[in-house]
Coordinates of C-alpha atoms in Angstrom, one line a residue:
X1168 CA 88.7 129.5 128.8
X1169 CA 85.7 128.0 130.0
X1170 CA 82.4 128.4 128.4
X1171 CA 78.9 128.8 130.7
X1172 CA 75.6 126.7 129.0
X1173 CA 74.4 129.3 127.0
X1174 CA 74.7 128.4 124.0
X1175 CA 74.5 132.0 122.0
X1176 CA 77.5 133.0 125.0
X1177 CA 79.2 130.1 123.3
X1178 CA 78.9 131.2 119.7
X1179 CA 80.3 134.4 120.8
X1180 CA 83.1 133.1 121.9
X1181 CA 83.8 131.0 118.8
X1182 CA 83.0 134.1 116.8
X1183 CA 86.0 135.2 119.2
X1184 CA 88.5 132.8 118.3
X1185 CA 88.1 133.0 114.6
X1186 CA 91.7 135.2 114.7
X1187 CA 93.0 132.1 116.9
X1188 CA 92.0 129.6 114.2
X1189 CA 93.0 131.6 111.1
X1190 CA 96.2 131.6 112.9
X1191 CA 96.1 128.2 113.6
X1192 CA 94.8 126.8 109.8
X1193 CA 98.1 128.1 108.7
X1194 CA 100.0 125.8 110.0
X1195 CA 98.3 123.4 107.5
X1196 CA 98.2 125.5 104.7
X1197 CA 99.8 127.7 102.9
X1198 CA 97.4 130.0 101.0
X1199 CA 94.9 132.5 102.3
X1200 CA 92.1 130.3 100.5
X1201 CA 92.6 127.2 101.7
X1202 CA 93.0 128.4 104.9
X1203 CA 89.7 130.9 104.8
X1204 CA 88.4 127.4 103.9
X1205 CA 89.9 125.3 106.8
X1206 CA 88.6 127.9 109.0
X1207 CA 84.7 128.0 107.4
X1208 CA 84.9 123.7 107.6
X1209 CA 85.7 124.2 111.3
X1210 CA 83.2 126.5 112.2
X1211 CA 80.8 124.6 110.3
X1212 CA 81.5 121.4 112.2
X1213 CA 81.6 123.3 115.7
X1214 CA 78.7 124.7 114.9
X1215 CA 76.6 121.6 113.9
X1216 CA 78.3 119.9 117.0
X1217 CA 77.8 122.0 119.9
X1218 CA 75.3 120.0 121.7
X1219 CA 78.7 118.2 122.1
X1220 CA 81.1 120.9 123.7
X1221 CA 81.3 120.0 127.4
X1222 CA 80.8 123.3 129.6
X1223 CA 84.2 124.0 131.5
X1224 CA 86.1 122.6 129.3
X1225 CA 88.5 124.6 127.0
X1226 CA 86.4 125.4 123.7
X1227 CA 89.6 127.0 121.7
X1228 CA 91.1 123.5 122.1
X1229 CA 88.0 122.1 121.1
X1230 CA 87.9 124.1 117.8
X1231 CA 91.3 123.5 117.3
X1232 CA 91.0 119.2 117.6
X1233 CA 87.9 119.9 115.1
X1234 CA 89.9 121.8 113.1
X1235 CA 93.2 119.2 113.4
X1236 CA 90.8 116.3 112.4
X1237 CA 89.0 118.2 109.8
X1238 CA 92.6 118.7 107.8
X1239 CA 94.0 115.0 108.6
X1240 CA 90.5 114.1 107.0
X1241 CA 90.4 116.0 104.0
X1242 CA 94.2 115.0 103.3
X1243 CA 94.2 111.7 103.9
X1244 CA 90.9 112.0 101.0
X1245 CA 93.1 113.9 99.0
X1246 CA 95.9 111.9 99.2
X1247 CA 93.6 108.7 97.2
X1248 CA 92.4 111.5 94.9
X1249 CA 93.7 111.5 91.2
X1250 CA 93.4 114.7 89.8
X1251 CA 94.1 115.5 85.9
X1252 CA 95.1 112.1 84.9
X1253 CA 91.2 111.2 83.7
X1254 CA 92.1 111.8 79.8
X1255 CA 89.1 113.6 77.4
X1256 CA 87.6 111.9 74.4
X1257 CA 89.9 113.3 72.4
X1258 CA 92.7 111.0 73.8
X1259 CA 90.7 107.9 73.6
X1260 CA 91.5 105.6 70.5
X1261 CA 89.0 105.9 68.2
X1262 CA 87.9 102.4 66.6
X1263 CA 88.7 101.9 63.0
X1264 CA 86.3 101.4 60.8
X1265 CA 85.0 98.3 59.5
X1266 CA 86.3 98.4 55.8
X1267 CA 89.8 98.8 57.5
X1268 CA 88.7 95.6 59.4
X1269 CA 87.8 93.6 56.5
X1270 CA 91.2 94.9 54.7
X1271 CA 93.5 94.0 57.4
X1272 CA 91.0 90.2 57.8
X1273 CA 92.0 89.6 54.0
X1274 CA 95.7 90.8 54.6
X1275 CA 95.6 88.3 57.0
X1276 CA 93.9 85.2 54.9
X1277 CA 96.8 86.1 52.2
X1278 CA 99.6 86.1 54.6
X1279 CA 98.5 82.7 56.2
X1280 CA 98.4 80.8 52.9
X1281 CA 101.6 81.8 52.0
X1282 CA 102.7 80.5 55.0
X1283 CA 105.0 76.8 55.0
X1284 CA 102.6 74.0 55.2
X1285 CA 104.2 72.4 58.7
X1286 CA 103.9 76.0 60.2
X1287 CA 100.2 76.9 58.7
X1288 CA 99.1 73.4 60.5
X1289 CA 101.0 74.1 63.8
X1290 CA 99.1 77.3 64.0
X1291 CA 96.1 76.2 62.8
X1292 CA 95.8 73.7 65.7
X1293 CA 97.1 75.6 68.4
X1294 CA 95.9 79.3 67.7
X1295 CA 92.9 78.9 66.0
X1296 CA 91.9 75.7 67.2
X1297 CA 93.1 76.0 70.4
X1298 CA 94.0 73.3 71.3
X1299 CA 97.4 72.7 73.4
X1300 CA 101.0 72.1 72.2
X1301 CA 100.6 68.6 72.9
X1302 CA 97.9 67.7 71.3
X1303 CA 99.6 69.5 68.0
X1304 CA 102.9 67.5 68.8
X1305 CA 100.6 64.8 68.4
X1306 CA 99.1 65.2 65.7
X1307 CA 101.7 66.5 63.7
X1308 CA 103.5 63.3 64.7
X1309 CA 106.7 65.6 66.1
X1310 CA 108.3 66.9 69.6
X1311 CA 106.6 69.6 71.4
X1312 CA 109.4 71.8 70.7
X1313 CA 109.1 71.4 67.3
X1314 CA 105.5 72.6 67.9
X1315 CA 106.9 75.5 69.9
X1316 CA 109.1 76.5 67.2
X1317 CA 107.0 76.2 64.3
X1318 CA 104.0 78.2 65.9
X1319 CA 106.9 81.1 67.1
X1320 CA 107.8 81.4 63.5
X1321 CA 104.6 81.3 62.0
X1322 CA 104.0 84.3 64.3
X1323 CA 107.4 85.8 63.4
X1324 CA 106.4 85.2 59.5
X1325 CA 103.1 86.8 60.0
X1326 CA 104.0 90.0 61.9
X1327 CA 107.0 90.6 59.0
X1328 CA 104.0 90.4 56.4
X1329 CA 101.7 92.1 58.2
X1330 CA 103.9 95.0 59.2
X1331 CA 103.6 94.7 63.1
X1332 CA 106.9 95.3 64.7
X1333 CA 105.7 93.4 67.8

């Protein structure tokens, strides 16, 4: 089909087609919606673009590339969409409050001092000090896997007496 320069004898012929592209849009999709939709994004484009349509060329092949590129577009959008993992509020952790805080703090304080003197020191200078295991290998005057070990059980010790199963 060729189309003359008038442009309102072109829109009449796209008003034409509409059957052809209905037909068409459902080879992309499925339900009557998204197809009624496919169908209104193509017209929309044609529409906006038909300064572009070159007279005596085919304009149902035209609508149907526009049509073509308007579903590759919009799936290859949806295909980087995430929909319905976002969770509400009401999933979110809520923070605990700062008496629970100070509790676990003191919980923590006890369970320390109670520790073995050779693991409260190891710990001391690598976790809290934070310093490397070689410098606590030095000053605790033993191997570095000694170090290691210590500050792995101190851990070990505290997460028993603490509760965490971690």
């Amino acid at each position: 089909m060729t189309v003359d320069k008038s442009s309102s004898h072109v829109r009449s012929e796209v008003v034409d087609l509409i059957p052809a592209l209905r037909s068409f849009a459902r080879r992309f999709h499925r339900t009557p919606s998204d197809v009624d939709d496919l169908v209104q994004e193509t017209l929309l484009r044609a529409l906006a673009n038909l300064d572009k349509f070159q007279p005596g060329t085919s304009l149902k092949s035209w609508l149907f590339t526009i049509m073509r590129n308007t579903f590759c577009t919009k799936f290859g959008l949806a295909k980087r969409e995430v929909i319905g993992l976002g969770e509400g509020i009401s999933a979110q952790p809520s923070v605990q409050a700062p008496q629970e805080w100070s509790v676990r703090a003191r919980e923590l304080e006890k369970a320390f001092s109670e520790l073995p003197a050779h693991y409260r020191q190891a710990l001391d200078i690598v976790l809290i000090q934070g310093e490397s295991y070689e410098v606590a290998a030095r000053r605790c005057d033993c191997p570095l896997g000694t170090i290691k070990s210590r500050v792995n059980r101190a851990r070990i010790h505290l997460a028993a007496q603490l509760g965490d199963n971690n």
